[in-house]
Coordinates of C-alpha atoms in Angstrom, one line a residue:
Chain A
M1 CA 0.0 0.2 -0.1
T2 CA 2.5 2.8 -1.3
L3 CA 1.4 6.5 -1.6
E4 CA 1.5 6.4 -5.4
T5 CA -0.9 3.4 -5.6
I6 CA -3.5 5.3 -3.6
L7 CA -2.9 8.3 -5.7
Q8 CA -3.2 6.1 -8.4
Q9 CA -6.7 4.8 -6.9
I10 CA -7.8 8.4 -6.5
I11 CA -7.3 9.4 -9.7
N12 CA -8.9 6.2 -11.3
G13 CA -12.0 7.1 -8.6
L14 CA -12.2 10.6 -9.2
V15 CA -12.8 9.7 -13.2
L16 CA -15.5 6.8 -12.2
G17 CA -16.7 9.2 -9.9
C18 CA -16.7 12.2 -12.9
N19 CA -18.7 10.1 -15.0
Y20 CA -21.3 8.7 -12.2
T21 CA -22.1 12.4 -11.5
L22 CA -22.9 13.3 -14.5
I23 CA -25.4 11.0 -15.6
A24 CA -26.6 11.2 -11.6
L25 CA -27.3 14.7 -11.9
G26 CA -29.6 14.9 -14.5
M27 CA -31.3 11.9 -13.0
T28 CA -31.8 14.1 -9.5
M29 CA -33.1 17.4 -11.1
I30 CA -35.4 15.4 -13.2
F31 CA -36.8 13.6 -9.8
G32 CA -36.6 17.3 -8.0
I33 CA -39.1 18.3 -10.8
L34 CA -41.1 15.6 -12.4
N35 CA -41.1 13.4 -9.2
V36 CA -40.5 10.3 -11.4
L37 CA -37.6 7.9 -11.7
N38 CA -36.4 8.0 -15.2
F39 CA -35.5 4.5 -16.1
A40 CA -34.1 5.7 -19.4
H41 CA -31.5 7.9 -18.4
G42 CA -28.8 5.5 -18.7
E43 CA -29.8 5.4 -22.4
F44 CA -29.3 9.2 -22.7
Y45 CA -25.9 8.4 -21.9
M46 CA -25.5 4.9 -24.0
I47 CA -27.0 7.4 -27.2
G48 CA -24.2 10.1 -26.3
A49 CA -21.3 7.7 -26.5
Y50 CA -23.2 6.1 -29.5
I51 CA -23.8 9.2 -31.7
G52 CA -20.3 10.4 -30.7
F53 CA -18.7 7.4 -32.0
T54 CA -20.9 7.5 -35.1
I55 CA -20.1 11.2 -35.9
M56 CA -16.4 10.5 -35.4
N57 CA -16.2 7.5 -37.7
C58 CA -18.7 8.6 -40.7
L59 CA -18.0 12.3 -40.8
G60 CA -14.3 11.6 -39.4
L61 CA -14.5 15.2 -37.3
G62 CA -12.2 15.9 -34.5
F63 CA -13.0 15.0 -31.3
W64 CA -13.7 18.8 -30.0
Y65 CA -16.4 19.2 -33.3
T66 CA -17.7 16.0 -32.1
F67 CA -18.3 17.3 -28.3
F68 CA -20.7 20.2 -29.7
L69 CA -22.4 18.2 -32.5
V70 CA -23.2 15.4 -29.5
I71 CA -24.5 18.2 -26.8
I72 CA -26.5 19.9 -30.0
F73 CA -28.0 16.3 -30.6
M74 CA -28.6 15.8 -27.1
V75 CA -30.8 19.0 -27.1
V76 CA -32.8 17.9 -29.9
F77 CA -33.0 14.2 -28.7
A78 CA -34.3 15.7 -25.5
Y79 CA -37.0 18.1 -26.9
V80 CA -38.6 14.8 -28.4
V81 CA -38.6 12.5 -25.7
D82 CA -40.4 14.8 -24.0
L83 CA -43.1 15.8 -26.4
I84 CA -43.5 11.9 -26.5
F85 CA -42.2 10.1 -23.0
F86 CA -42.9 12.7 -20.8
R87 CA -45.5 15.7 -21.6
P88 CA -48.8 13.6 -22.2
F89 CA -48.0 11.3 -18.9
Y90 CA -47.7 14.7 -16.5
E91 CA -51.4 14.2 -15.4
L92 CA -51.4 10.7 -15.6
G93 CA -49.6 9.7 -12.3
H94 CA -46.3 8.6 -11.1
N95 CA -47.0 5.0 -12.0
N96 CA -47.7 5.5 -15.7
Q97 CA -45.0 8.1 -16.1
M98 CA -42.5 5.7 -15.0
V99 CA -43.6 3.0 -17.2
S100 CA -43.0 5.3 -20.1
T101 CA -39.5 6.0 -19.0
I102 CA -39.5 2.0 -19.2
A103 CA -40.8 1.7 -22.8
L104 CA -38.2 4.6 -23.6
S105 CA -35.5 2.8 -22.2
I106 CA -36.3 -0.8 -24.0
L107 CA -36.9 1.0 -27.2
L108 CA -33.9 3.4 -27.0
Q109 CA -31.5 -0.2 -26.2
N110 CA -33.2 -2.1 -29.2
L111 CA -32.9 0.7 -31.6
A112 CA -29.1 1.0 -30.7
L113 CA -28.7 -3.0 -31.3
L114 CA -30.4 -2.5 -34.7
I115 CA -28.5 0.4 -35.8
W116 CA -25.1 -0.4 -34.2
T117 CA -25.3 -4.3 -33.3
P118 CA -24.9 -5.7 -30.2
N119 CA -20.7 -5.9 -30.4
P120 CA -19.0 -3.9 -28.5
R121 CA -17.0 -0.8 -30.3
H122 CA -14.0 0.8 -29.0
F123 CA -12.5 3.9 -30.7
A124 CA -9.4 5.2 -29.8
L125 CA -8.1 8.6 -29.5
D126 CA -4.5 10.0 -29.7
Y127 CA -5.8 11.4 -25.9
T128 CA -6.5 7.8 -24.8
T129 CA -2.8 6.8 -25.0
K130 CA -1.0 9.9 -24.4
T131 CA -0.2 10.2 -20.9
I132 CA 1.0 12.9 -18.3
S133 CA 3.2 12.9 -15.5
L134 CA 1.5 14.6 -12.3
G135 CA 4.8 13.8 -9.8
P136 CA 4.8 10.6 -8.6
I137 CA 1.5 9.4 -10.8
T138 CA 0.8 8.8 -14.9
I139 CA -2.5 10.0 -16.3
T140 CA -3.7 9.8 -19.5
V141 CA -5.0 13.0 -21.2
Q142 CA -8.3 11.5 -21.8
R143 CA -9.1 10.6 -18.2
L144 CA -7.6 14.2 -16.8
L145 CA -10.2 15.5 -19.4
V146 CA -13.5 13.3 -17.8
I147 CA -12.3 14.9 -15.1
V148 CA -11.9 18.9 -16.2
V149 CA -14.9 18.4 -18.2
A150 CA -17.2 17.2 -15.4
A151 CA -15.7 20.1 -13.4
L152 CA -16.7 22.5 -16.0
M153 CA -19.8 21.1 -16.6
V154 CA -20.9 21.1 -12.8
L155 CA -19.7 25.1 -12.6
I156 CA -21.7 25.9 -15.6
L157 CA -24.9 23.7 -14.1
F158 CA -24.1 25.6 -10.5
Y159 CA -23.9 28.9 -12.3
I160 CA -27.6 28.6 -14.2
I161 CA -29.5 27.3 -10.9
D162 CA -28.0 29.7 -8.9
K163 CA -27.7 33.0 -11.1
T164 CA -29.8 33.0 -13.7
S165 CA -33.8 33.4 -13.7
L166 CA -34.2 29.7 -15.3
G167 CA -32.3 28.4 -12.3
R168 CA -34.4 30.0 -10.2
A169 CA -37.5 29.1 -11.7
I170 CA -36.1 25.4 -11.2
R171 CA -35.3 25.7 -7.8
A172 CA -38.7 27.4 -7.3
T173 CA -40.9 24.4 -9.0
S174 CA -38.5 22.0 -7.1
Q175 CA -39.2 23.2 -3.5
D176 CA -43.0 23.9 -3.8
R177 CA -44.9 23.2 -7.7
M178 CA -47.9 24.8 -6.6
A179 CA -46.4 27.9 -5.1
A180 CA -43.9 28.6 -8.2
E181 CA -46.9 27.9 -10.4
L182 CA -48.9 30.8 -8.5
T183 CA -45.7 33.4 -8.8
G184 CA -45.7 32.9 -12.7
V185 CA -43.4 30.1 -13.1
N186 CA -44.6 28.1 -16.3
V187 CA -44.1 24.7 -14.4
K188 CA -44.7 22.4 -17.4
N189 CA -42.0 24.3 -18.9
I190 CA -39.7 23.5 -16.2
G191 CA -39.8 19.9 -17.2
I192 CA -38.3 20.2 -20.5
Y193 CA -35.4 22.3 -19.3
V194 CA -34.5 19.9 -16.9
I195 CA -34.9 17.0 -18.9
T196 CA -32.4 19.1 -21.6
I197 CA -30.3 19.8 -19.3
G198 CA -30.4 16.1 -18.1
S199 CA -30.2 14.9 -21.2
V200 CA -26.9 16.7 -22.4
L201 CA -25.1 15.9 -19.2
A202 CA -25.8 12.4 -19.9
G203 CA -24.8 12.8 -23.4
I204 CA -21.3 14.5 -22.2
A205 CA -20.6 11.8 -19.7
G206 CA -21.3 9.4 -23.0
I207 CA -18.8 11.0 -25.1
M208 CA -16.2 11.6 -22.8
V209 CA -16.2 8.1 -21.1
A210 CA -16.7 6.3 -24.9
P211 CA -12.7 6.6 -25.7
L212 CA -11.9 5.0 -22.1
F213 CA -14.3 2.2 -22.0
L214 CA -16.0 0.1 -24.4
V215 CA -19.6 1.3 -26.1
Y216 CA -22.1 -1.2 -26.2
P217 CA -26.1 -1.2 -25.8
S218 CA -26.5 -2.4 -22.4
M219 CA -24.3 0.0 -20.9
G220 CA -27.2 2.3 -20.0
I221 CA -28.7 -0.2 -17.7
E222 CA -25.7 -1.2 -16.1
A223 CA -24.9 3.3 -15.3
V224 CA -28.7 3.5 -14.1
G225 CA -28.0 1.0 -11.3
K226 CA -24.9 3.3 -9.8
A227 CA -26.9 6.3 -10.7
F228 CA -29.7 5.2 -8.4
V229 CA -27.1 4.9 -5.6
V230 CA -25.4 8.2 -6.1
V231 CA -28.8 9.7 -6.2
I232 CA -29.7 8.4 -3.0
L233 CA -26.4 8.8 -1.4
G234 CA -26.8 12.7 -2.3
G235 CA -30.7 12.5 -1.6
M236 CA -33.1 12.7 -4.4
G237 CA -33.2 16.3 -6.0
N238 CA -29.9 17.5 -4.6
I239 CA -27.5 19.0 -6.9
P240 CA -24.2 19.1 -4.5
G241 CA -25.6 16.1 -2.9
A242 CA -25.5 14.3 -6.3
I243 CA -21.9 15.3 -7.0
L244 CA -20.6 14.3 -3.2
G245 CA -22.3 11.2 -3.8
G246 CA -20.8 10.1 -7.2
L247 CA -17.3 10.8 -6.1
L248 CA -17.7 8.7 -3.4
V249 CA -19.3 5.8 -5.3
G250 CA -16.4 6.6 -7.6
M251 CA -13.8 6.2 -5.0
I252 CA -15.5 3.4 -3.3
E253 CA -15.1 1.2 -6.7
S254 CA -11.7 2.0 -7.1
F255 CA -10.6 1.2 -3.6
T256 CA -12.6 -1.9 -3.6
I257 CA -10.9 -3.1 -6.8
Q258 CA -7.8 -2.4 -5.4
Y259 CA -7.7 -3.5 -2.0
L260 CA -11.0 -5.8 -2.0
G261 CA -11.2 -7.8 -5.3
A262 CA -13.0 -6.3 -8.4
F263 CA -16.4 -8.9 -7.8
L264 CA -17.2 -7.0 -4.7
K265 CA -17.4 -3.7 -6.0
E266 CA -21.0 -3.6 -7.0
I267 CA -22.2 -5.6 -4.1
I268 CA -20.5 -3.2 -1.5
V269 CA -21.9 -0.2 -3.4
F270 CA -25.2 -1.9 -3.3
L271 CA -25.1 -2.8 0.6
I272 CA -23.7 1.0 1.2
M273 CA -26.5 2.4 -0.2
I274 CA -28.8 0.2 1.4
C275 CA -27.3 1.0 4.8
I276 CA -27.3 4.7 4.4
L277 CA -31.5 4.2 3.1
I278 CA -32.2 2.8 6.4
I279 CA -30.2 5.2 8.4
R280 CA -30.5 8.3 6.5
P281 CA -32.8 7.9 4.0
E282 CA -32.5 11.9 3.1
G283 CA -29.2 11.6 2.0
L284 CA -25.7 12.0 3.7
Y285 CA -25.8 15.6 2.1
S286 CA -28.4 17.2 3.6
S287 CA -27.8 20.8 5.5
T288 CA -30.5 22.9 7.6
V289 CA -31.5 24.4 4.5
K290 CA -32.3 21.9 1.9
T291 CA -31.3 22.7 -1.5
K292 CA -33.4 20.5 -3.6
V293 CA -32.8 19.8 -7.5
Chain B
M1 CA -70.4 -5.3 -9.1
K2 CA -67.0 -5.7 -9.1
K3 CA -67.0 -8.8 -6.7
K4 CA -69.0 -11.0 -8.7
V5 CA -67.5 -10.6 -11.9
E6 CA -63.5 -10.8 -10.9
P7 CA -64.0 -14.6 -10.1
F8 CA -66.3 -15.4 -12.9
I9 CA -63.8 -13.8 -15.8
I10 CA -61.1 -15.9 -13.6
G11 CA -63.2 -19.0 -14.0
I12 CA -63.2 -18.9 -17.4
F13 CA -59.8 -18.0 -18.0
L14 CA -58.5 -21.0 -15.9
L15 CA -61.1 -23.0 -18.1
L16 CA -59.6 -21.9 -21.2
L17 CA -56.0 -22.6 -20.2
M18 CA -56.7 -26.0 -19.2
V19 CA -58.7 -26.7 -22.8
I20 CA -55.6 -24.8 -24.9
P21 CA -53.5 -28.0 -24.9
V22 CA -56.6 -30.1 -26.7
F23 CA -56.1 -27.5 -29.4
V24 CA -52.1 -26.6 -29.2
K25 CA -50.1 -29.6 -29.4
A26 CA -47.0 -27.5 -31.0
Q27 CA -43.9 -27.7 -27.9
Y28 CA -43.1 -24.5 -28.5
W29 CA -46.5 -22.9 -27.5
M30 CA -46.5 -24.8 -24.3
Q31 CA -42.9 -23.6 -23.4
V32 CA -44.3 -20.0 -24.0
L33 CA -47.3 -20.9 -21.8
I34 CA -45.9 -22.6 -19.2
I35 CA -42.7 -19.2 -18.9
G36 CA -46.1 -17.7 -19.1
E37 CA -47.5 -19.5 -16.0
I38 CA -44.7 -18.7 -14.0
K39 CA -44.5 -14.9 -15.0
T40 CA -48.3 -14.7 -14.1
L41 CA -47.2 -16.4 -10.5
L42 CA -44.3 -13.5 -10.1
V43 CA -46.5 -10.8 -11.4
M44 CA -49.3 -12.0 -8.4
S45 CA -46.9 -11.9 -5.6
L46 CA -45.8 -8.4 -6.9
F47 CA -49.9 -7.5 -7.3
V48 CA -49.7 -8.4 -3.4
L49 CA -47.2 -5.8 -2.6
C50 CA -47.7 -3.1 -5.4
G51 CA -51.8 -3.7 -6.2
I52 CA -52.8 -4.0 -2.9
T53 CA -50.6 -3.0 -0.4
G54 CA -49.0 0.3 -2.8
Q55 CA -45.3 -0.6 -2.1
I56 CA -43.7 -0.8 -5.4
S57 CA -40.8 -3.5 -5.8
L58 CA -38.1 -4.1 -8.0
G59 CA -36.3 -6.7 -6.1
Q60 CA -38.6 -9.6 -6.9
A61 CA -35.9 -11.2 -9.1
G62 CA -34.7 -11.5 -6.1
F63 CA -36.7 -13.5 -4.3
F64 CA -37.3 -15.2 -7.4
A65 CA -34.0 -16.4 -7.6
I66 CA -34.0 -17.0 -3.7
G67 CA -36.3 -19.6 -4.3
A68 CA -35.0 -21.1 -7.4
Y69 CA -31.4 -21.2 -6.3
T70 CA -32.2 -22.9 -2.7
S71 CA -34.5 -25.0 -4.5
A72 CA -32.1 -26.5 -6.9
L73 CA -29.4 -26.6 -4.1
F74 CA -31.2 -28.2 -1.6
S75 CA -32.3 -31.0 -4.4
I76 CA -28.7 -31.4 -5.3
I77 CA -26.6 -31.5 -2.6
F78 CA -29.1 -33.5 -0.3
S79 CA -31.3 -35.2 -3.0
L80 CA -34.2 -34.0 -1.2
S81 CA -37.6 -34.3 -3.1
P82 CA -38.2 -31.3 -5.3
W83 CA -41.6 -31.0 -3.9
L84 CA -40.0 -30.6 -0.4
T85 CA -37.2 -28.2 -1.7
I86 CA -39.7 -26.1 -3.3
L87 CA -41.2 -25.3 0.2
I88 CA -37.9 -24.8 1.5
G89 CA -36.9 -22.3 -1.2
A90 CA -40.2 -20.5 -0.6
L91 CA -39.2 -20.3 3.1
F92 CA -36.0 -19.0 2.3
A93 CA -37.4 -16.5 0.1
A94 CA -39.9 -15.4 2.8
I95 CA -37.2 -15.0 5.5
A96 CA -35.5 -12.7 3.1
G97 CA -38.9 -10.6 2.7
V98 CA -39.3 -10.4 6.5
I99 CA -35.6 -9.1 6.2
I100 CA -35.9 -6.5 3.6
G101 CA -39.7 -5.6 4.6
Y102 CA -38.2 -4.1 8.2
P103 CA -36.2 -1.8 6.8
A104 CA -38.4 -1.1 4.2
L105 CA -40.8 0.1 6.7
R106 CA -38.8 3.7 6.9
L107 CA -38.9 4.4 3.0
K108 CA -41.6 5.1 0.5
G109 CA -42.1 5.4 -2.9
P110 CA -38.5 6.1 -5.2
Y111 CA -36.7 5.1 -2.0
L112 CA -38.3 2.2 -1.9
I113 CA -38.0 1.2 -5.6
I114 CA -34.2 2.1 -5.2
A115 CA -33.6 -0.2 -2.0
T116 CA -35.3 -3.0 -3.5
V117 CA -33.3 -2.6 -6.6
G118 CA -30.2 -2.8 -4.3
F119 CA -31.2 -6.1 -2.7
G120 CA -32.2 -7.6 -5.9
E121 CA -28.9 -6.6 -7.5
I122 CA -27.2 -8.2 -4.3
I123 CA -28.6 -11.5 -4.6
R124 CA -27.5 -11.8 -8.3
L125 CA -23.9 -10.9 -7.6
I126 CA -23.8 -13.1 -4.9
A127 CA -25.4 -16.0 -7.2
L128 CA -22.5 -14.6 -10.0
N129 CA -19.6 -14.7 -7.5
W130 CA -20.1 -17.4 -4.9
V131 CA -18.9 -19.8 -7.3
S132 CA -18.0 -22.8 -5.1
V133 CA -21.6 -23.0 -4.2
T134 CA -23.8 -21.4 -7.3
K135 CA -21.6 -22.3 -9.9
G136 CA -21.2 -18.5 -11.0
P137 CA -22.2 -17.5 -14.4
M138 CA -22.0 -21.4 -15.7
G139 CA -24.9 -21.5 -13.5
L140 CA -26.4 -24.7 -12.2
T141 CA -27.1 -27.9 -14.4
N142 CA -28.5 -31.0 -13.8
V143 CA -31.7 -30.2 -11.4
P144 CA -33.8 -33.2 -10.7
P145 CA -37.6 -32.4 -12.1
L146 CA -40.6 -32.9 -9.8
T147 CA -40.9 -36.5 -8.4
A148 CA -43.2 -38.6 -10.2
I149 CA -46.6 -39.0 -8.4
K150 CA -47.5 -42.6 -7.9
I151 CA -50.9 -43.3 -6.5
A152 CA -51.9 -47.3 -5.9
N153 CA -50.3 -47.8 -9.7
I154 CA -53.4 -46.0 -11.0
I155 CA -52.4 -42.7 -10.9
N156 CA -48.8 -42.1 -12.1
I157 CA -47.8 -38.4 -13.0
D158 CA -44.7 -38.0 -14.6
F159 CA -43.4 -34.5 -14.3
N160 CA -40.7 -34.8 -17.0
N161 CA -42.9 -33.6 -19.3
K162 CA -44.4 -29.9 -20.4
L163 CA -48.4 -31.3 -20.2
A164 CA -47.8 -32.2 -16.4
N165 CA -45.7 -29.4 -15.6
Y166 CA -48.7 -27.5 -17.7
Y167 CA -51.4 -28.3 -15.4
L168 CA -49.8 -28.4 -12.1
L169 CA -48.8 -24.8 -12.8
I170 CA -52.4 -23.9 -13.4
L171 CA -53.9 -25.8 -10.2
I172 CA -50.9 -23.7 -8.4
I173 CA -52.1 -20.6 -10.2
A174 CA -55.7 -21.5 -9.1
V175 CA -54.9 -22.0 -5.5
I176 CA -53.1 -18.8 -5.5
T177 CA -55.6 -16.6 -7.0
F178 CA -58.1 -17.8 -4.7
L179 CA -56.1 -17.1 -1.5
V180 CA -55.2 -13.8 -2.7
Y181 CA -58.4 -12.9 -3.7
N182 CA -59.9 -13.6 -0.7
L183 CA -57.1 -11.7 1.1
T184 CA -58.3 -8.9 -1.0
N185 CA -61.9 -9.2 0.5
S186 CA -61.0 -10.0 4.1
R187 CA -60.4 -8.0 7.1
T188 CA -56.6 -8.1 6.3
G189 CA -57.0 -7.1 2.7
Y190 CA -59.4 -4.0 4.1
A191 CA -55.8 -3.3 6.3
L192 CA -53.6 -3.7 3.2
K193 CA -55.6 -1.5 0.7
S194 CA -56.1 1.1 3.6
I195 CA -52.1 1.5 3.8
R196 CA -52.4 1.6 -0.1
D197 CA -54.9 4.4 -0.1
D198 CA -53.7 6.9 2.8
E199 CA -50.9 5.2 5.0
I200 CA -51.4 8.5 7.7
A201 CA -55.2 7.9 8.0
A202 CA -54.4 4.0 8.0
E203 CA -52.2 4.5 11.2
V204 CA -54.5 6.9 12.7
M205 CA -57.0 4.5 12.2
G206 CA -55.6 2.0 14.4
I207 CA -53.7 -0.2 11.4
N208 CA -50.5 -1.3 12.5
L209 CA -48.3 -0.2 9.7
A210 CA -45.2 -2.3 10.8
Y211 CA -47.2 -5.6 11.4
Y212 CA -49.1 -5.3 7.9
K213 CA -46.1 -3.8 5.5
V214 CA -43.9 -6.5 7.1
M215 CA -46.3 -9.2 6.3
A216 CA -47.4 -7.9 2.5
F217 CA -43.6 -7.8 2.1
T218 CA -43.2 -11.8 3.3
F219 CA -46.4 -13.0 1.4
S220 CA -45.4 -11.3 -1.7
A221 CA -41.8 -12.9 -1.1
L222 CA -43.3 -16.6 -0.5
L223 CA -44.9 -16.5 -3.8
A224 CA -42.1 -15.2 -5.7
G225 CA -39.7 -18.0 -4.0
L226 CA -42.3 -20.7 -5.0
A227 CA -42.6 -19.1 -8.9
G228 CA -38.6 -19.8 -8.2
G229 CA -38.9 -23.6 -7.4
F230 CA -41.2 -24.4 -9.7
Y231 CA -39.6 -22.6 -12.8
V232 CA -35.8 -23.9 -11.6
H233 CA -37.7 -27.7 -11.5
Y234 CA -39.3 -27.5 -14.8
I235 CA -36.4 -25.6 -16.6
R236 CA -34.0 -28.0 -14.8
F237 CA -31.1 -25.4 -15.1
V238 CA -30.1 -21.6 -13.3
S239 CA -27.9 -19.2 -14.0
P240 CA -28.0 -15.7 -12.7
D241 CA -29.1 -14.1 -16.1
S242 CA -32.4 -15.0 -15.2
F243 CA -32.3 -12.7 -12.5
T244 CA -31.4 -9.6 -13.8
L245 CA -32.7 -6.0 -12.7
S246 CA -34.3 -5.9 -16.6
E247 CA -36.5 -9.4 -15.1
S248 CA -37.5 -7.1 -12.4
I249 CA -38.6 -4.3 -14.5
N250 CA -40.5 -6.4 -16.7
Y251 CA -42.5 -7.9 -14.0
L252 CA -43.3 -4.6 -12.9
I253 CA -44.2 -3.7 -16.3
L254 CA -46.3 -6.5 -16.5
L255 CA -48.3 -5.4 -13.8
L256 CA -49.0 -2.0 -14.4
V257 CA -49.8 -2.7 -18.2
G258 CA -51.9 -5.5 -17.2
G259 CA -53.5 -3.3 -14.3
S260 CA -52.8 -3.1 -11.1
S261 CA -56.0 -2.4 -9.7
S262 CA -57.4 -5.5 -10.4
I263 CA -56.4 -9.5 -9.8
L264 CA -57.1 -9.9 -13.4
G265 CA -54.1 -7.6 -14.1
P266 CA -51.4 -10.3 -13.2
F267 CA -53.4 -12.9 -15.6
I268 CA -53.5 -10.4 -18.7
G269 CA -49.8 -8.9 -17.3
G270 CA -48.1 -12.4 -17.3
L271 CA -50.0 -14.6 -19.5
G272 CA -51.1 -12.5 -22.2
L273 CA -48.6 -9.8 -22.8
T274 CA -45.7 -12.6 -22.3
S275 CA -48.0 -14.6 -25.0
L276 CA -47.9 -11.2 -27.3
L277 CA -44.3 -10.8 -26.8
E278 CA -43.8 -14.6 -28.3
S279 CA -46.3 -14.1 -31.3
L280 CA -44.3 -11.2 -32.3
R281 CA -41.4 -13.3 -32.9
F282 CA -41.7 -12.8 -36.8
L283 CA -40.7 -9.3 -36.5
S284 CA -37.4 -10.4 -35.5
E285 CA -35.4 -7.5 -34.4
Y286 CA -38.1 -5.1 -34.7
R287 CA -39.9 -7.4 -31.8
M288 CA -38.8 -5.7 -28.9
I289 CA -39.4 -2.1 -30.6
T290 CA -43.1 -3.0 -31.5
Y291 CA -43.5 -4.2 -27.9
S292 CA -42.1 -1.0 -26.0
M293 CA -44.7 0.6 -28.2
I294 CA -47.4 -1.4 -27.4
L295 CA -46.5 -0.8 -24.0
Y296 CA -46.3 3.2 -24.4
F297 CA -49.7 3.3 -26.1
T298 CA -51.7 0.9 -23.5
I299 CA -50.1 3.3 -20.9
L300 CA -51.1 6.3 -22.5
F301 CA -54.7 5.0 -23.4
L302 CA -55.4 2.9 -20.8
P303 CA -53.8 4.6 -17.9
K304 CA -55.3 1.8 -15.1
G305 CA -53.8 -0.7 -17.2
L306 CA -55.6 -3.2 -19.5
S307 CA -57.7 -5.3 -17.1
N308 CA -59.4 -2.2 -17.1
L309 CA -60.9 -3.2 -20.5
L310 CA -62.4 -6.5 -18.8
H311 CA -64.7 -5.1 -15.8
K312 CA -65.7 -1.9 -14.9
S313 CA -64.8 -1.1 -11.9
S314 CA -67.0 0.2 -9.0
P315 CA -67.2 3.8 -8.6
L316 CA -65.5 3.7 -5.4
S317 CA -62.3 1.7 -6.5
S318 CA -61.8 4.1 -9.7
K319 CA -62.0 7.0 -7.4
K320 CA -59.9 5.6 -4.9
N321 CA -57.3 4.7 -7.9
K322 CA -56.8 8.5 -8.8
I323 CA -55.4 9.0 -5.2
R324 CA -53.3 6.0 -5.5
G325 CA -51.7 7.2 -8.4
S326 CA -50.2 9.7 -6.6
I327 CA -49.3 8.0 -3.3
C328 CA -48.1 4.6 -4.9
S329 CA -44.8 6.0 -6.3

C-alpha cells in the first residue's frame, strides 16, 4: 500500500466518479421537478456515446467538433423525448410516467442494437494513449479531460441554477410546485429544461468516457443502477449531493477493486446504499437549508 | 358488481387455459405458456405488494432467485424431493422478505424502489460470484425434475414432460389466486388497501403499519420464491442471467400494463403480454421495438392497465385509484 497506488486509485476513483456524477445530476434534477425515476437516463448516456462514435467514424471529425455536435444532438433528442414520453403523462400519475420511461429505455436499447449491433465498439483517440506525469503518478490525457470537463459542466450547472432566472424557476418548482405556479412560473415548461440539462449532461458523460471504456447497447442499464445509488447517497433532487455521491461511489469502487477484489465492487456499493437508506433516507448531504433540485 | 365479476372471469380464464393443450399441440407454445404461467405467479406476488399494499418493489427477481437457487441446491446436494425443496426455497424467500421488509418500513415511493433494486442486484451478484456453491455464471445444471406422483398403480404422473407441468401450474395458480382474492376481501386485505390509499389515515385508524407491511412483503416474497422453485425444476437449469434488474423491471411493467387495480391484472400481464411478446417473433429484430410501443400506447390510453377493459370497476375503486396514483410512487 504505497502512496503512489493510493494516489493512482484516487485518480481512477475521480474519473469513475465524474462519470457517475454527470449521469446522476440529470436524474436527480428530473426527480426533483417531475417526481419520477427516469429509468431511461442510462440510455441517454448510451445514446451520447454511440452518437459520438458515429460522428467521429462517419464524418471523420475531431473530438471537440464531435463533442459539440453531441451536445446539439442531445438537446434535440431531449425535446423529442419530452414531447412523446414525458409531456403526455404529466396528468396520468407517477406509475404511468415510470412505465413510459421504461418503455423508452427498452425502445432506445433495441434501436441501438438494431443500428449499431450488439458488438462492443471501441474507439481510440490520441488522447487515450498520451500520458501526462503529475509527480509520482501518470495519467492519460483522456482521463484528465473527463475530470476537467465534468468540473466545468458542474460549474456551468451551478451558474445556471444559482444565477439565472431559469435556475430560480427550477429551484422554486422543485421546492414547491404549487407556490411556484402561483408566482408565475410556467411549471409545465420547467420539465423540458430539466430533461434537456439531464440529457446533455448524460450525453457528455457518454462521449467523454467512450474513448476509455467500451460502447455497447446495455451500458445504459448498468449505469442506471449506479446512478440510483448516487442519487440516494446525495439525497433525491439534491444537486450538491449528487456530486458528492458520485465521487464517493467512484472512490469506493476504485478502492474496492484495488484492495478487496473487483467482484465485490458492486455488492459493496449496493450494501452501502441500503445502509444509507436505512440510517439516513434523506441522503448524506443534507444541510439545514435543503437545496432541492 | 366487481366482486361477482372477477371470480367469474378468472374461472373462464382458467377453463380456457385447461382446454388449450387440446388444440395447441406444438411443444413450442406449451413452453411459452408454461413460462407465462410462472410469470403470472411472479406478477401475482408483485400484485400483493404493489396492487394491494401500494409498495412498489423492483427486487422481485431477487426473491425469485432465492427460491430457485435454494430449491435447486437442496435437491442437488441433499437429494431431497423437489416437492419439499420448493417449499424450503419459498420459506427462504419469505425470510428474505422479512429481512427486507423491516428496513423498507421507513422508505416510501422512489426510495423503496431503489432500495429493492439494490436488494435484487445484491442477490444476483452473490449468485454470480459465490462460484463454489452456485457455479457462478455457468449456472447449476442437472437440477432434478419434480418426482412423479404414484398412487396405487392407478395414477402415475410423470413431471418430465411439459403437459404435466402445465396442468400443475394451472392448479397452483388457481390455489394462489383463490388465496389472494380472499385476502383482498378480508380484514387483512382492507388493512393493506388502506395503507395503499393513505398511510397516515390508516395508522390513525389503528392499523399496525409495521405488521401489515412486513406481512405483505413476506407473503409476496413467499409467492415469488414458490414461482422460483417451480421454474427451476421445470427448466432444470439456473443461472444468474435470469434474475437481472431488467427482469424485475419487466415484472413491474407486466403488472402495471396488465392493471394493478384488479386481480385480473397479473393474468393479463403474465400470460397475455408474455404470449403477445412471443407471437411477435416474426418481427425478429423489430420485436422489442414494437413491444415497447405497445407498452407506451397501452399506458397512454389505458392508464389503469388492460384489466380495466375487461370489467367496470366500482365507482369507489376508480376514485381511489386516482388518489393512489399519487401515493404509490
